[in-house]
Amino acid sequence: GEDVEQSLFLSVREGDSSVINCTYTDSSSTYLYWYKQEPGAGLQLLTYIFSNMDMKQDQRLTVLLNKKDKHLSLRIADTQTGDSAIYFCAERPNNNAGNMLTFGGGTRLMVKP
Amino acid sequence: EAEVAQSPRYKITEKSQAVAFWCDPISGHATLYWYRQILGQGPELLVQFQDESVVDDSQLPKDRFSAERLKGVDSTLKIQPAELGDSAMYLCASSLRGGGEGEQFFGPGTRLTVL
């Protein structure tokens, strides 16, 4: 079955880069996503990458995909205190109806001033 | 900016009572999803609708949970009777269509506490 795993916690200093890692098991995944969740709020889509790509950059965000190792990472450059939140990676396997996402458990990013 | 609306934002109930949550997706979004997010975990899909039809409800505990989207627009998720283990955040999301990159837009959620 599908399984998405993330480390629980990451702490960085303001201005440093943050790298949040994720591993997944379903090799048929078509899209992989990064969502941000602030306290008490819903999930906000940050970026996504199609499975035939290995990198995508969007302003301060860089997504790297290693399909061989089934490893996805999100790099946030010049991390700000407003980036403090929980970050979820999610995969959309190719073997399900519609657009069902399987989420990891989330990584709590704490940015210290 | 269009948003997914959910109500109530918070609900406290006693076990064995019935609860209902409402979701209004972004206008024109054919696909609607209900997720359950237990504290400290990622969201898990409960049910997915395409218009008024259920596409996937394999993870919905059908003995106590029900969901409907009668006119293919807004949706209601019901739990009867509620159990202590149902305490969680219930998130609704919608997308324009089920295929492609199908970006899902999430509502703010309903936080349910069962006492």
mmCIF file with all atom_site columns, C-alpha atoms in Angstrom:
data_model
loop_
_atom_site.group_PDB
_atom_site.id
_atom_site.type_symbol
_atom_site.label_atom_id
_atom_site.label_alt_id
_atom_site.label_comp_id
_atom_site.label_asym_id
_atom_site.label_entity_id
_atom_site.label_seq_id
_atom_site.pdbx_PDB_ins_code
_atom_site.Cartn_x
_atom_site.Cartn_y
_atom_site.Cartn_z
_atom_site.occupancy
_atom_site.B_iso_or_equiv
_atom_site.pdbx_formal_charge
_atom_site.auth_seq_id
_atom_site.auth_comp_id
_atom_site.auth_asym_id
_atom_site.auth_atom_id
_atom_site.pdbx_PDB_model_num
ATOM 1   C CA . GLY A 1 1   ? 0.000   0.000  0.000   1.00 0.00 ? 1   GLY A CA 1
ATOM 2   C CA . GLU A 1 2   ? 0.913   3.646  -0.040  1.00 0.00 ? 2   GLU A CA 1
ATOM 3   C CA . ASP A 1 3   ? 3.047   5.058  2.760   1.00 0.00 ? 3   ASP A CA 1
ATOM 4   C CA . VAL A 1 4   ? 4.468   8.562  2.999   1.00 0.00 ? 4   VAL A CA 1
ATOM 5   C CA . GLU A 1 5   ? 6.955   9.379  5.747   1.00 0.00 ? 5   GLU A CA 1
ATOM 6   C CA . GLN A 1 6   ? 8.440   12.595 7.039   1.00 0.00 ? 6   GLN A CA 1
ATOM 7   C CA . SER A 1 7   ? 10.603  13.596 9.972   1.00 0.00 ? 7   SER A CA 1
ATOM 8   C CA . LEU A 1 8   ? 8.586   15.175 12.764  1.00 0.00 ? 8   LEU A CA 1
ATOM 9   C CA . PHE A 1 9   ? 10.477  18.354 13.494  1.00 0.00 ? 9   PHE A CA 1
ATOM 10  C CA . LEU A 1 10  ? 12.967  20.839 12.045  1.00 0.00 ? 10  LEU A CA 1
ATOM 11  C CA . SER A 1 11  ? 14.382  23.931 13.677  1.00 0.00 ? 11  SER A CA 1
ATOM 12  C CA . VAL A 1 12  ? 16.344  26.599 11.779  1.00 0.00 ? 12  VAL A CA 1
ATOM 13  C CA . ARG A 1 13  ? 17.461  30.178 12.318  1.00 0.00 ? 13  ARG A CA 1
ATOM 14  C CA . GLU A 1 14  ? 15.911  33.022 10.391  1.00 0.00 ? 14  GLU A CA 1
ATOM 15  C CA . GLY A 1 15  ? 17.770  33.592 7.139   1.00 0.00 ? 15  GLY A CA 1
ATOM 16  C CA . ASP A 1 16  ? 19.069  30.032 6.905   1.00 0.00 ? 16  ASP A CA 1
ATOM 17  C CA . SER A 1 17  ? 17.820  27.485 4.379   1.00 0.00 ? 17  SER A CA 1
ATOM 18  C CA . SER A 1 18  ? 15.383  24.781 5.477   1.00 0.00 ? 18  SER A CA 1
ATOM 19  C CA . VAL A 1 19  ? 15.244  21.353 3.900   1.00 0.00 ? 19  VAL A CA 1
ATOM 20  C CA . ILE A 1 20  ? 12.243  19.162 4.622   1.00 0.00 ? 20  ILE A CA 1
ATOM 21  C CA . ASN A 1 21  ? 12.450  15.567 3.468   1.00 0.00 ? 21  ASN A CA 1
ATOM 22  C CA . CYS A 1 22  ? 9.836   13.009 2.523   1.00 0.00 ? 22  CYS A CA 1
ATOM 23  C CA . THR A 1 23  ? 9.930   9.405  1.357   1.00 0.00 ? 23  THR A CA 1
ATOM 24  C CA . TYR A 1 24  ? 7.151   7.541  -0.366  1.00 0.00 ? 24  TYR A CA 1
ATOM 25  C CA . THR A 1 25  ? 6.615   3.969  -1.442  1.00 0.00 ? 25  THR A CA 1
ATOM 26  C CA . ASP A 1 26  ? 4.287   4.046  -4.434  1.00 0.00 ? 26  ASP A CA 1
ATOM 27  C CA . SER A 1 27  ? 6.379   4.115  -7.595  1.00 0.00 ? 27  SER A CA 1
ATOM 28  C CA . SER A 1 28  ? 3.287   4.821  -9.694  1.00 0.00 ? 28  SER A CA 1
ATOM 29  C CA . SER A 1 29  ? 2.791   8.258  -8.168  1.00 0.00 ? 29  SER A CA 1
ATOM 30  C CA . THR A 1 30  ? 2.014   10.842 -10.809 1.00 0.00 ? 30  THR A CA 1
ATOM 31  C CA . TYR A 1 31  ? 2.133   14.060 -8.816  1.00 0.00 ? 31  TYR A CA 1
ATOM 32  C CA . LEU A 1 32  ? 3.826   14.918 -5.534  1.00 0.00 ? 32  LEU A CA 1
ATOM 33  C CA . TYR A 1 33  ? 2.764   17.904 -3.491  1.00 0.00 ? 33  TYR A CA 1
ATOM 34  C CA . TRP A 1 34  ? 3.911   20.105 -0.651  1.00 0.00 ? 34  TRP A CA 1
ATOM 35  C CA . TYR A 1 35  ? 1.263   21.695 1.577   1.00 0.00 ? 35  TYR A CA 1
ATOM 36  C CA . LYS A 1 36  ? 1.678   24.166 4.436   1.00 0.00 ? 36  LYS A CA 1
ATOM 37  C CA . GLN A 1 37  ? -0.625  24.223 7.467   1.00 0.00 ? 37  GLN A CA 1
ATOM 38  C CA . GLU A 1 38  ? -0.575  27.059 9.955   1.00 0.00 ? 38  GLU A CA 1
ATOM 39  C CA . PRO A 1 39  ? -2.099  26.571 13.433  1.00 0.00 ? 39  PRO A CA 1
ATOM 40  C CA . GLY A 1 40  ? -5.849  26.073 13.333  1.00 0.00 ? 40  GLY A CA 1
ATOM 41  C CA . ALA A 1 41  ? -6.019  26.495 9.575   1.00 0.00 ? 41  ALA A CA 1
ATOM 42  C CA . GLY A 1 42  ? -6.577  24.330 6.553   1.00 0.00 ? 42  GLY A CA 1
ATOM 43  C CA . LEU A 1 43  ? -3.883  23.230 4.155   1.00 0.00 ? 43  LEU A CA 1
ATOM 44  C CA . GLN A 1 44  ? -2.372  25.572 1.609   1.00 0.00 ? 44  GLN A CA 1
ATOM 45  C CA . LEU A 1 45  ? -0.788  24.146 -1.515  1.00 0.00 ? 45  LEU A CA 1
ATOM 46  C CA . LEU A 1 46  ? 2.772   25.445 -1.853  1.00 0.00 ? 46  LEU A CA 1
ATOM 47  C CA . THR A 1 47  ? 3.976   23.635 -4.923  1.00 0.00 ? 47  THR A CA 1
ATOM 48  C CA . TYR A 1 48  ? 3.798   20.340 -6.749  1.00 0.00 ? 48  TYR A CA 1
ATOM 49  C CA . ILE A 1 49  ? 6.002   18.363 -9.091  1.00 0.00 ? 49  ILE A CA 1
ATOM 50  C CA . PHE A 1 50  ? 5.110   15.950 -11.828 1.00 0.00 ? 50  PHE A CA 1
ATOM 51  C CA . SER A 1 51  ? 6.790   12.593 -11.521 1.00 0.00 ? 51  SER A CA 1
ATOM 52  C CA . ASN A 1 52  ? 8.768   12.950 -14.752 1.00 0.00 ? 52  ASN A CA 1
ATOM 53  C CA . MET A 1 53  ? 10.590  16.003 -13.385 1.00 0.00 ? 53  MET A CA 1
ATOM 54  C CA . ASP A 1 54  ? 13.498  16.002 -10.969 1.00 0.00 ? 54  ASP A CA 1
ATOM 55  C CA . MET A 1 55  ? 13.473  19.633 -9.899  1.00 0.00 ? 55  MET A CA 1
ATOM 56  C CA . LYS A 1 56  ? 11.108  22.557 -9.724  1.00 0.00 ? 56  LYS A CA 1
ATOM 57  C CA . GLN A 1 57  ? 11.872  26.042 -8.465  1.00 0.00 ? 57  GLN A CA 1
ATOM 58  C CA . ASP A 1 58  ? 9.339   28.651 -7.451  1.00 0.00 ? 58  ASP A CA 1
ATOM 59  C CA . GLN A 1 59  ? 10.761  31.798 -5.841  1.00 0.00 ? 59  GLN A CA 1
ATOM 60  C CA . ARG A 1 60  ? 12.181  30.701 -2.456  1.00 0.00 ? 60  ARG A CA 1
ATOM 61  C CA . LEU A 1 61  ? 10.987  27.135 -2.860  1.00 0.00 ? 61  LEU A CA 1
ATOM 62  C CA . THR A 1 62  ? 12.923  24.347 -4.570  1.00 0.00 ? 62  THR A CA 1
ATOM 63  C CA . VAL A 1 63  ? 11.520  20.846 -4.888  1.00 0.00 ? 63  VAL A CA 1
ATOM 64  C CA . LEU A 1 64  ? 13.849  17.959 -5.640  1.00 0.00 ? 64  LEU A CA 1
ATOM 65  C CA . LEU A 1 65  ? 12.574  14.540 -6.654  1.00 0.00 ? 65  LEU A CA 1
ATOM 66  C CA . ASN A 1 66  ? 14.692  11.384 -6.683  1.00 0.00 ? 66  ASN A CA 1
ATOM 67  C CA . LYS A 1 67  ? 12.447  8.766  -8.240  1.00 0.00 ? 67  LYS A CA 1
ATOM 68  C CA . LYS A 1 68  ? 14.975  5.986  -7.849  1.00 0.00 ? 68  LYS A CA 1
ATOM 69  C CA . ASP A 1 69  ? 15.104  6.464  -4.087  1.00 0.00 ? 69  ASP A CA 1
ATOM 70  C CA . LYS A 1 70  ? 11.461  7.665  -3.864  1.00 0.00 ? 70  LYS A CA 1
ATOM 71  C CA . HIS A 1 71  ? 12.663  10.738 -2.034  1.00 0.00 ? 71  HIS A CA 1
ATOM 72  C CA . LEU A 1 72  ? 11.161  14.211 -2.211  1.00 0.00 ? 72  LEU A CA 1
ATOM 73  C CA . SER A 1 73  ? 12.537  17.334 -0.584  1.00 0.00 ? 73  SER A CA 1
ATOM 74  C CA . LEU A 1 74  ? 11.428  20.917 -0.141  1.00 0.00 ? 74  LEU A CA 1
ATOM 75  C CA . ARG A 1 75  ? 14.078  23.583 0.283   1.00 0.00 ? 75  ARG A CA 1
ATOM 76  C CA . ILE A 1 76  ? 13.042  26.989 1.580   1.00 0.00 ? 76  ILE A CA 1
ATOM 77  C CA . ALA A 1 77  ? 15.694  29.646 0.990   1.00 0.00 ? 77  ALA A CA 1
ATOM 78  C CA . ASP A 1 78  ? 16.095  32.568 3.378   1.00 0.00 ? 78  ASP A CA 1
ATOM 79  C CA . THR A 1 79  ? 13.639  31.081 5.861   1.00 0.00 ? 79  THR A CA 1
ATOM 80  C CA . GLN A 1 80  ? 11.476  33.629 7.656   1.00 0.00 ? 80  GLN A CA 1
ATOM 81  C CA . THR A 1 81  ? 9.574   33.440 10.942  1.00 0.00 ? 81  THR A CA 1
ATOM 82  C CA . GLY A 1 82  ? 6.371   33.438 8.899   1.00 0.00 ? 82  GLY A CA 1
ATOM 83  C CA . ASP A 1 83  ? 7.451   30.111 7.425   1.00 0.00 ? 83  ASP A CA 1
ATOM 84  C CA . SER A 1 84  ? 6.917   28.464 10.825  1.00 0.00 ? 84  SER A CA 1
ATOM 85  C CA . ALA A 1 85  ? 4.191   25.890 10.218  1.00 0.00 ? 85  ALA A CA 1
ATOM 86  C CA . ILE A 1 86  ? 3.627   22.201 9.565   1.00 0.00 ? 86  ILE A CA 1
ATOM 87  C CA . TYR A 1 87  ? 4.610   21.026 6.100   1.00 0.00 ? 87  TYR A CA 1
ATOM 88  C CA . PHE A 1 88  ? 2.975   17.981 4.539   1.00 0.00 ? 88  PHE A CA 1
ATOM 89  C CA . CYS A 1 89  ? 4.113   16.088 1.503   1.00 0.00 ? 89  CYS A CA 1
ATOM 90  C CA . ALA A 1 90  ? 1.490   14.142 -0.387  1.00 0.00 ? 90  ALA A CA 1
ATOM 91  C CA . GLU A 1 91  ? 1.458   11.789 -3.318  1.00 0.00 ? 91  GLU A CA 1
ATOM 92  C CA . ARG A 1 92  ? -1.188  11.001 -5.859  1.00 0.00 ? 92  ARG A CA 1
ATOM 93  C CA . PRO A 1 93  ? -0.809  7.388  -6.915  1.00 0.00 ? 93  PRO A CA 1
ATOM 94  C CA . ASN A 1 94  ? -1.699  6.471  -10.449 1.00 0.00 ? 94  ASN A CA 1
ATOM 95  C CA . ASN A 1 95  ? -3.877  3.565  -9.395  1.00 0.00 ? 95  ASN A CA 1
ATOM 96  C CA . ASN A 1 96  ? -6.763  5.321  -7.716  1.00 0.00 ? 96  ASN A CA 1
ATOM 97  C CA . ALA A 1 97  ? -9.929  6.871  -8.972  1.00 0.00 ? 97  ALA A CA 1
ATOM 98  C CA . GLY A 1 98  ? -10.075 10.616 -9.163  1.00 0.00 ? 98  GLY A CA 1
ATOM 99  C CA . ASN A 1 99  ? -7.475  12.583 -7.300  1.00 0.00 ? 99  ASN A CA 1
ATOM 100 C CA . MET A 1 100 ? -7.044  10.947 -3.909  1.00 0.00 ? 100 MET A CA 1
ATOM 101 C CA . LEU A 1 101 ? -3.971  12.155 -2.040  1.00 0.00 ? 101 LEU A CA 1
ATOM 102 C CA . THR A 1 102 ? -1.952  10.230 0.532   1.00 0.00 ? 102 THR A CA 1
ATOM 103 C CA . PHE A 1 103 ? -0.332  12.544 3.047   1.00 0.00 ? 103 PHE A CA 1
ATOM 104 C CA . GLY A 1 104 ? 2.707   12.169 5.243   1.00 0.00 ? 104 GLY A CA 1
ATOM 105 C CA . GLY A 1 105 ? 2.470   12.888 8.948   1.00 0.00 ? 105 GLY A CA 1
ATOM 106 C CA . GLY A 1 106 ? 3.853   16.396 8.585   1.00 0.00 ? 106 GLY A CA 1
ATOM 107 C CA . THR A 1 107 ? 7.088   18.139 9.589   1.00 0.00 ? 107 THR A CA 1
ATOM 108 C CA . ARG A 1 108 ? 6.845   20.969 12.073  1.00 0.00 ? 108 ARG A CA 1
ATOM 109 C CA . LEU A 1 109 ? 9.204   23.760 11.041  1.00 0.00 ? 109 LEU A CA 1
ATOM 110 C CA . MET A 1 110 ? 10.237  26.190 13.750  1.00 0.00 ? 110 MET A CA 1
ATOM 111 C CA . VAL A 1 111 ? 12.102  29.314 12.678  1.00 0.00 ? 111 VAL A CA 1
ATOM 112 C CA . LYS A 1 112 ? 14.033  31.081 15.413  1.00 0.00 ? 112 LYS A CA 1
ATOM 113 C CA . PRO A 1 113 ? 14.674  34.822 15.088  1.00 0.00 ? 113 PRO A CA 1
ATOM 114 C CA . GLU B 2 1   ? -10.701 35.272 -3.726  1.00 0.00 ? 1   GLU B CA 1
ATOM 115 C CA . ALA B 2 2   ? -12.889 32.161 -3.803  1.00 0.00 ? 2   ALA B CA 1
ATOM 116 C CA . GLU B 2 3   ? -12.554 29.889 -0.786  1.00 0.00 ? 3   GLU B CA 1
ATOM 117 C CA . VAL B 2 4   ? -13.917 26.630 0.515   1.00 0.00 ? 4   VAL B CA 1
ATOM 118 C CA . ALA B 2 5   ? -16.306 27.363 3.365   1.00 0.00 ? 5   ALA B CA 1
ATOM 119 C CA . GLN B 2 6   ? -16.890 25.044 6.296   1.00 0.00 ? 6   GLN B CA 1
ATOM 120 C CA . SER B 2 7   ? -19.106 25.264 9.347   1.00 0.00 ? 7   SER B CA 1
ATOM 121 C CA . PRO B 2 8   ? -19.041 25.073 12.225  1.00 0.00 ? 8   PRO B CA 1
ATOM 122 C CA . ARG B 2 9   ? -15.379 25.825 12.907  1.00 0.00 ? 9   ARG B CA 1
ATOM 123 C CA . TYR B 2 10  ? -15.523 24.097 16.273  1.00 0.00 ? 10  TYR B CA 1
ATOM 124 C CA . LYS B 2 11  ? -17.886 21.485 17.661  1.00 0.00 ? 11  LYS B CA 1
ATOM 125 C CA . ILE B 2 12  ? -17.927 19.901 21.090  1.00 0.00 ? 12  ILE B CA 1
ATOM 126 C CA . THR B 2 13  ? -20.272 16.989 21.639  1.00 0.00 ? 13  THR B CA 1
ATOM 127 C CA . GLU B 2 14  ? -20.777 14.086 23.971  1.00 0.00 ? 14  GLU B CA 1
ATOM 128 C CA . LYS B 2 15  ? -20.261 10.544 22.811  1.00 0.00 ? 15  LYS B CA 1
ATOM 129 C CA . SER B 2 16  ? -23.299 8.851  21.316  1.00 0.00 ? 16  SER B CA 1
ATOM 130 C CA . GLN B 2 17  ? -24.647 12.176 20.042  1.00 0.00 ? 17  GLN B CA 1
ATOM 131 C CA . ALA B 2 18  ? -25.067 13.012 16.361  1.00 0.00 ? 18  ALA B CA 1
ATOM 132 C CA . VAL B 2 19  ? -22.981 15.709 14.670  1.00 0.00 ? 19  VAL B CA 1
ATOM 133 C CA . ALA B 2 20  ? -23.030 17.201 11.206  1.00 0.00 ? 20  ALA B CA 1
ATOM 134 C CA . PHE B 2 21  ? -20.522 19.281 9.296   1.00 0.00 ? 21  PHE B CA 1
ATOM 135 C CA . TRP B 2 22  ? -21.173 21.395 6.242   1.00 0.00 ? 22  TRP B CA 1
ATOM 136 C CA . CYS B 2 23  ? -18.927 22.312 3.334   1.00 0.00 ? 23  CYS B CA 1
ATOM 137 C CA . ASP B 2 24  ? -19.444 24.695 0.440   1.00 0.00 ? 24  ASP B CA 1
ATOM 138 C CA . PRO B 2 25  ? -16.776 24.206 -2.223  1.00 0.00 ? 25  PRO B CA 1
ATOM 139 C CA . ILE B 2 26  ? -15.425 26.824 -4.579  1.00 0.00 ? 26  ILE B CA 1
ATOM 140 C CA . SER B 2 27  ? -18.021 27.614 -7.215  1.00 0.00 ? 27  SER B CA 1
ATOM 141 C CA . GLY B 2 28  ? -17.626 25.426 -10.268 1.00 0.00 ? 28  GLY B CA 1
ATOM 142 C CA . HIS B 2 29  ? -15.522 22.776 -8.560  1.00 0.00 ? 29  HIS B CA 1
ATOM 143 C CA . ALA B 2 30  ? -16.924 19.398 -9.501  1.00 0.00 ? 30  ALA B CA 1
ATOM 144 C CA . THR B 2 31  ? -14.822 17.326 -7.109  1.00 0.00 ? 31  THR B CA 1
ATOM 145 C CA . LEU B 2 32  ? -15.253 17.508 -3.351  1.00 0.00 ? 32  LEU B CA 1
ATOM 146 C CA . TYR B 2 33  ? -13.291 15.670 -0.666  1.00 0.00 ? 33  TYR B CA 1
ATOM 147 C CA . TRP B 2 34  ? -13.737 15.098 3.058   1.00 0.00 ? 34  TRP B CA 1
ATOM 148 C CA . TYR B 2 35  ? -10.572 14.367 5.052   1.00 0.00 ? 35  TYR B CA 1
ATOM 149 C CA . ARG B 2 36  ? -10.058 13.547 8.709   1.00 0.00 ? 36  ARG B CA 1
ATOM 150 C CA . GLN B 2 37  ? -6.906  14.818 10.395  1.00 0.00 ? 37  GLN B CA 1
ATOM 151 C CA . ILE B 2 38  ? -6.104  13.380 13.791  1.00 0.00 ? 38  ILE B CA 1
ATOM 152 C CA . LEU B 2 39  ? -3.890  15.625 15.903  1.00 0.00 ? 39  LEU B CA 1
ATOM 153 C CA . GLY B 2 40  ? -0.236  15.188 14.939  1.00 0.00 ? 40  GLY B CA 1
ATOM 154 C CA . GLN B 2 41  ? -1.004  13.292 11.746  1.00 0.00 ? 41  GLN B CA 1
ATOM 155 C CA . GLY B 2 42  ? -1.600  14.041 8.103   1.00 0.00 ? 42  GLY B CA 1
ATOM 156 C CA . PRO B 2 43  ? -5.100  14.172 6.614   1.00 0.00 ? 43  PRO B CA 1
ATOM 157 C CA . GLU B 2 44  ? -6.722  10.906 5.541   1.00 0.00 ? 44  GLU B CA 1
ATOM 158 C CA . LEU B 2 45  ? -9.371  10.813 2.851   1.00 0.00 ? 45  LEU B CA 1
ATOM 159 C CA . LEU B 2 46  ? -12.815 9.758  4.033   1.00 0.00 ? 46  LEU B CA 1
ATOM 160 C CA . VAL B 2 47  ? -14.887 10.304 0.901   1.00 0.00 ? 47  VAL B CA 1
ATOM 161 C CA . GLN B 2 48  ? -14.599 11.845 -2.551  1.00 0.00 ? 48  GLN B CA 1
ATOM 162 C CA . PHE B 2 49  ? -17.459 13.123 -4.684  1.00 0.00 ? 49  PHE B CA 1
ATOM 163 C CA . GLN B 2 50  ? -17.533 13.860 -8.376  1.00 0.00 ? 50  GLN B CA 1
ATOM 164 C CA . ASP B 2 51  ? -20.575 16.110 -8.749  1.00 0.00 ? 51  ASP B CA 1
ATOM 165 C CA . GLU B 2 52  ? -23.248 14.301 -6.705  1.00 0.00 ? 52  GLU B CA 1
ATOM 166 C CA . SER B 2 53  ? -21.739 10.832 -7.052  1.00 0.00 ? 53  SER B CA 1
ATOM 167 C CA . VAL B 2 54  ? -19.402 9.105  -4.622  1.00 0.00 ? 54  VAL B CA 1
ATOM 168 C CA . VAL B 2 55  ? -16.099 8.220  -6.297  1.00 0.00 ? 55  VAL B CA 1
ATOM 169 C CA . ASP B 2 56  ? -14.313 6.738  -3.300  1.00 0.00 ? 56  ASP B CA 1
ATOM 170 C CA . ASP B 2 57  ? -15.646 6.061  0.206   1.00 0.00 ? 57  ASP B CA 1
ATOM 171 C CA . SER B 2 58  ? -13.494 3.056  0.995   1.00 0.00 ? 58  SER B CA 1
ATOM 172 C CA . GLN B 2 59  ? -12.084 4.690  4.156   1.00 0.00 ? 59  GLN B CA 1
ATOM 173 C CA . LEU B 2 60  ? -15.428 5.977  5.454   1.00 0.00 ? 60  LEU B CA 1
ATOM 174 C CA . PRO B 2 61  ? -16.633 4.057  8.555   1.00 0.00 ? 61  PRO B CA 1
ATOM 175 C CA . LYS B 2 62  ? -20.063 3.478  7.135   1.00 0.00 ? 62  LYS B CA 1
ATOM 176 C CA . ASP B 2 63  ? -21.584 2.124  10.330  1.00 0.00 ? 63  ASP B CA 1
ATOM 177 C CA . ARG B 2 64  ? -21.539 5.619  11.807  1.00 0.00 ? 64  ARG B CA 1
ATOM 178 C CA . PHE B 2 65  ? -20.440 8.067  9.094   1.00 0.00 ? 65  PHE B CA 1
ATOM 179 C CA . SER B 2 66  ? -22.470 9.255  6.142   1.00 0.00 ? 66  SER B CA 1
ATOM 180 C CA . ALA B 2 67  ? -21.845 11.903 3.520   1.00 0.00 ? 67  ALA B CA 1
ATOM 181 C CA . GLU B 2 68  ? -24.032 13.422 0.867   1.00 0.00 ? 68  GLU B CA 1
ATOM 182 C CA . ARG B 2 69  ? -23.819 15.984 -1.885  1.00 0.00 ? 69  ARG B CA 1
ATOM 183 C CA . LEU B 2 70  ? -27.360 15.908 -3.179  1.00 0.00 ? 70  LEU B CA 1
ATOM 184 C CA . LYS B 2 71  ? -27.219 18.684 -5.754  1.00 0.00 ? 71  LYS B CA 1
ATOM 185 C CA . GLY B 2 72  ? -23.550 18.354 -6.558  1.00 0.00 ? 72  GLY B CA 1
ATOM 186 C CA . VAL B 2 73  ? -22.670 21.594 -4.823  1.00 0.00 ? 73  VAL B CA 1
ATOM 187 C CA . ASP B 2 74  ? -22.442 21.737 -1.026  1.00 0.00 ? 74  ASP B CA 1
ATOM 188 C CA . SER B 2 75  ? -21.955 18.663 1.102   1.00 0.00 ? 75  SER B CA 1
ATOM 189 C CA . THR B 2 76  ? -22.754 17.373 4.581   1.00 0.00 ? 76  THR B CA 1
ATOM 190 C CA . LEU B 2 77  ? -20.763 14.866 6.619   1.00 0.00 ? 77  LEU B CA 1
ATOM 191 C CA . LYS B 2 78  ? -22.596 13.242 9.514   1.00 0.00 ? 78  LYS B CA 1
ATOM 192 C CA . ILE B 2 79  ? -21.456 11.094 12.409  1.00 0.00 ? 79  ILE B CA 1
ATOM 193 C CA . GLN B 2 80  ? -24.014 9.148  14.415  1.00 0.00 ? 80  GLN B CA 1
ATOM 194 C CA . PRO B 2 81  ? -23.264 8.148  17.096  1.00 0.00 ? 81  PRO B CA 1
ATOM 195 C CA . ALA B 2 82  ? -20.041 10.020 17.802  1.00 0.00 ? 82  ALA B CA 1
ATOM 196 C CA . GLU B 2 83  ? -17.283 8.160  19.619  1.00 0.00 ? 83  GLU B CA 1
ATOM 197 C CA . LEU B 2 84  ? -14.298 9.456  21.587  1.00 0.00 ? 84  LEU B CA 1
ATOM 198 C CA . GLY B 2 85  ? -11.941 8.400  18.807  1.00 0.00 ? 85  GLY B CA 1
ATOM 199 C CA . ASP B 2 86  ? -13.729 10.665 16.332  1.00 0.00 ? 86  ASP B CA 1
ATOM 200 C CA . SER B 2 87  ? -12.116 13.737 17.895  1.00 0.00 ? 87  SER B CA 1
ATOM 201 C CA . ALA B 2 88  ? -10.162 15.281 15.022  1.00 0.00 ? 88  ALA B CA 1
ATOM 202 C CA . MET B 2 89  ? -10.112 18.067 12.458  1.00 0.00 ? 89  MET B CA 1
ATOM 203 C CA . TYR B 2 90  ? -12.465 17.425 9.552   1.00 0.00 ? 90  TYR B CA 1
ATOM 204 C CA . LEU B 2 91  ? -11.228 19.105 6.390   1.00 0.00 ? 91  LEU B CA 1
ATOM 205 C CA . CYS B 2 92  ? -13.153 19.684 3.202   1.00 0.00 ? 92  CYS B CA 1
ATOM 206 C CA . ALA B 2 93  ? -11.385 20.308 -0.086  1.00 0.00 ? 93  ALA B CA 1
ATOM 207 C CA . SER B 2 94  ? -12.487 20.868 -3.650  1.00 0.00 ? 94  SER B CA 1
ATOM 208 C CA . SER B 2 95  ? -10.889 20.774 -7.041  1.00 0.00 ? 95  SER B CA 1
ATOM 209 C CA . LEU B 2 96  ? -11.928 21.811 -10.500 1.00 0.00 ? 96  LEU B CA 1
ATOM 210 C CA . ARG B 2 97  ? -11.720 18.288 -11.780 1.00 0.00 ? 97  ARG B CA 1
ATOM 211 C CA . GLY B 2 98  ? -10.447 14.949 -10.581 1.00 0.00 ? 98  GLY B CA 1
ATOM 212 C CA . GLY B 2 99  ? -7.666  14.446 -13.074 1.00 0.00 ? 99  GLY B CA 1
ATOM 213 C CA . GLY B 2 100 ? -4.539  16.314 -14.091 1.00 0.00 ? 100 GLY B CA 1
ATOM 214 C CA . GLU B 2 101 ? -2.640  18.073 -11.378 1.00 0.00 ? 101 GLU B CA 1
ATOM 215 C CA . GLY B 2 102 ? -6.066  18.637 -9.827  1.00 0.00 ? 102 GLY B CA 1
ATOM 216 C CA . GLU B 2 103 ? -5.013  21.168 -7.233  1.00 0.00 ? 103 GLU B CA 1
ATOM 217 C CA . GLN B 2 104 ? -7.124  20.705 -4.116  1.00 0.00 ? 104 GLN B CA 1
ATOM 218 C CA . PHE B 2 105 ? -8.183  23.804 -2.219  1.00 0.00 ? 105 PHE B CA 1
ATOM 219 C CA . PHE B 2 106 ? -8.820  23.218 1.474   1.00 0.00 ? 106 PHE B CA 1
ATOM 220 C CA . GLY B 2 107 ? -11.278 24.854 3.802   1.00 0.00 ? 107 GLY B CA 1
ATOM 221 C CA . PRO B 2 108 ? -10.362 25.937 7.359   1.00 0.00 ? 108 PRO B CA 1
ATOM 222 C CA . GLY B 2 109 ? -11.735 22.722 8.835   1.00 0.00 ? 109 GLY B CA 1
ATOM 223 C CA . THR B 2 110 ? -14.106 21.799 11.638  1.00 0.00 ? 110 THR B CA 1
ATOM 224 C CA . ARG B 2 111 ? -12.425 20.766 14.863  1.00 0.00 ? 111 ARG B CA 1
ATOM 225 C CA . LEU B 2 112 ? -14.530 18.121 16.604  1.00 0.00 ? 112 LEU B CA 1
ATOM 226 C CA . THR B 2 113 ? -14.070 17.258 20.267  1.00 0.00 ? 113 THR B CA 1
ATOM 227 C CA . VAL B 2 114 ? -16.016 14.282 21.600  1.00 0.00 ? 114 VAL B CA 1
ATOM 228 C CA . LEU B 2 115 ? -16.316 14.146 25.392  1.00 0.00 ? 115 LEU B CA 1
#
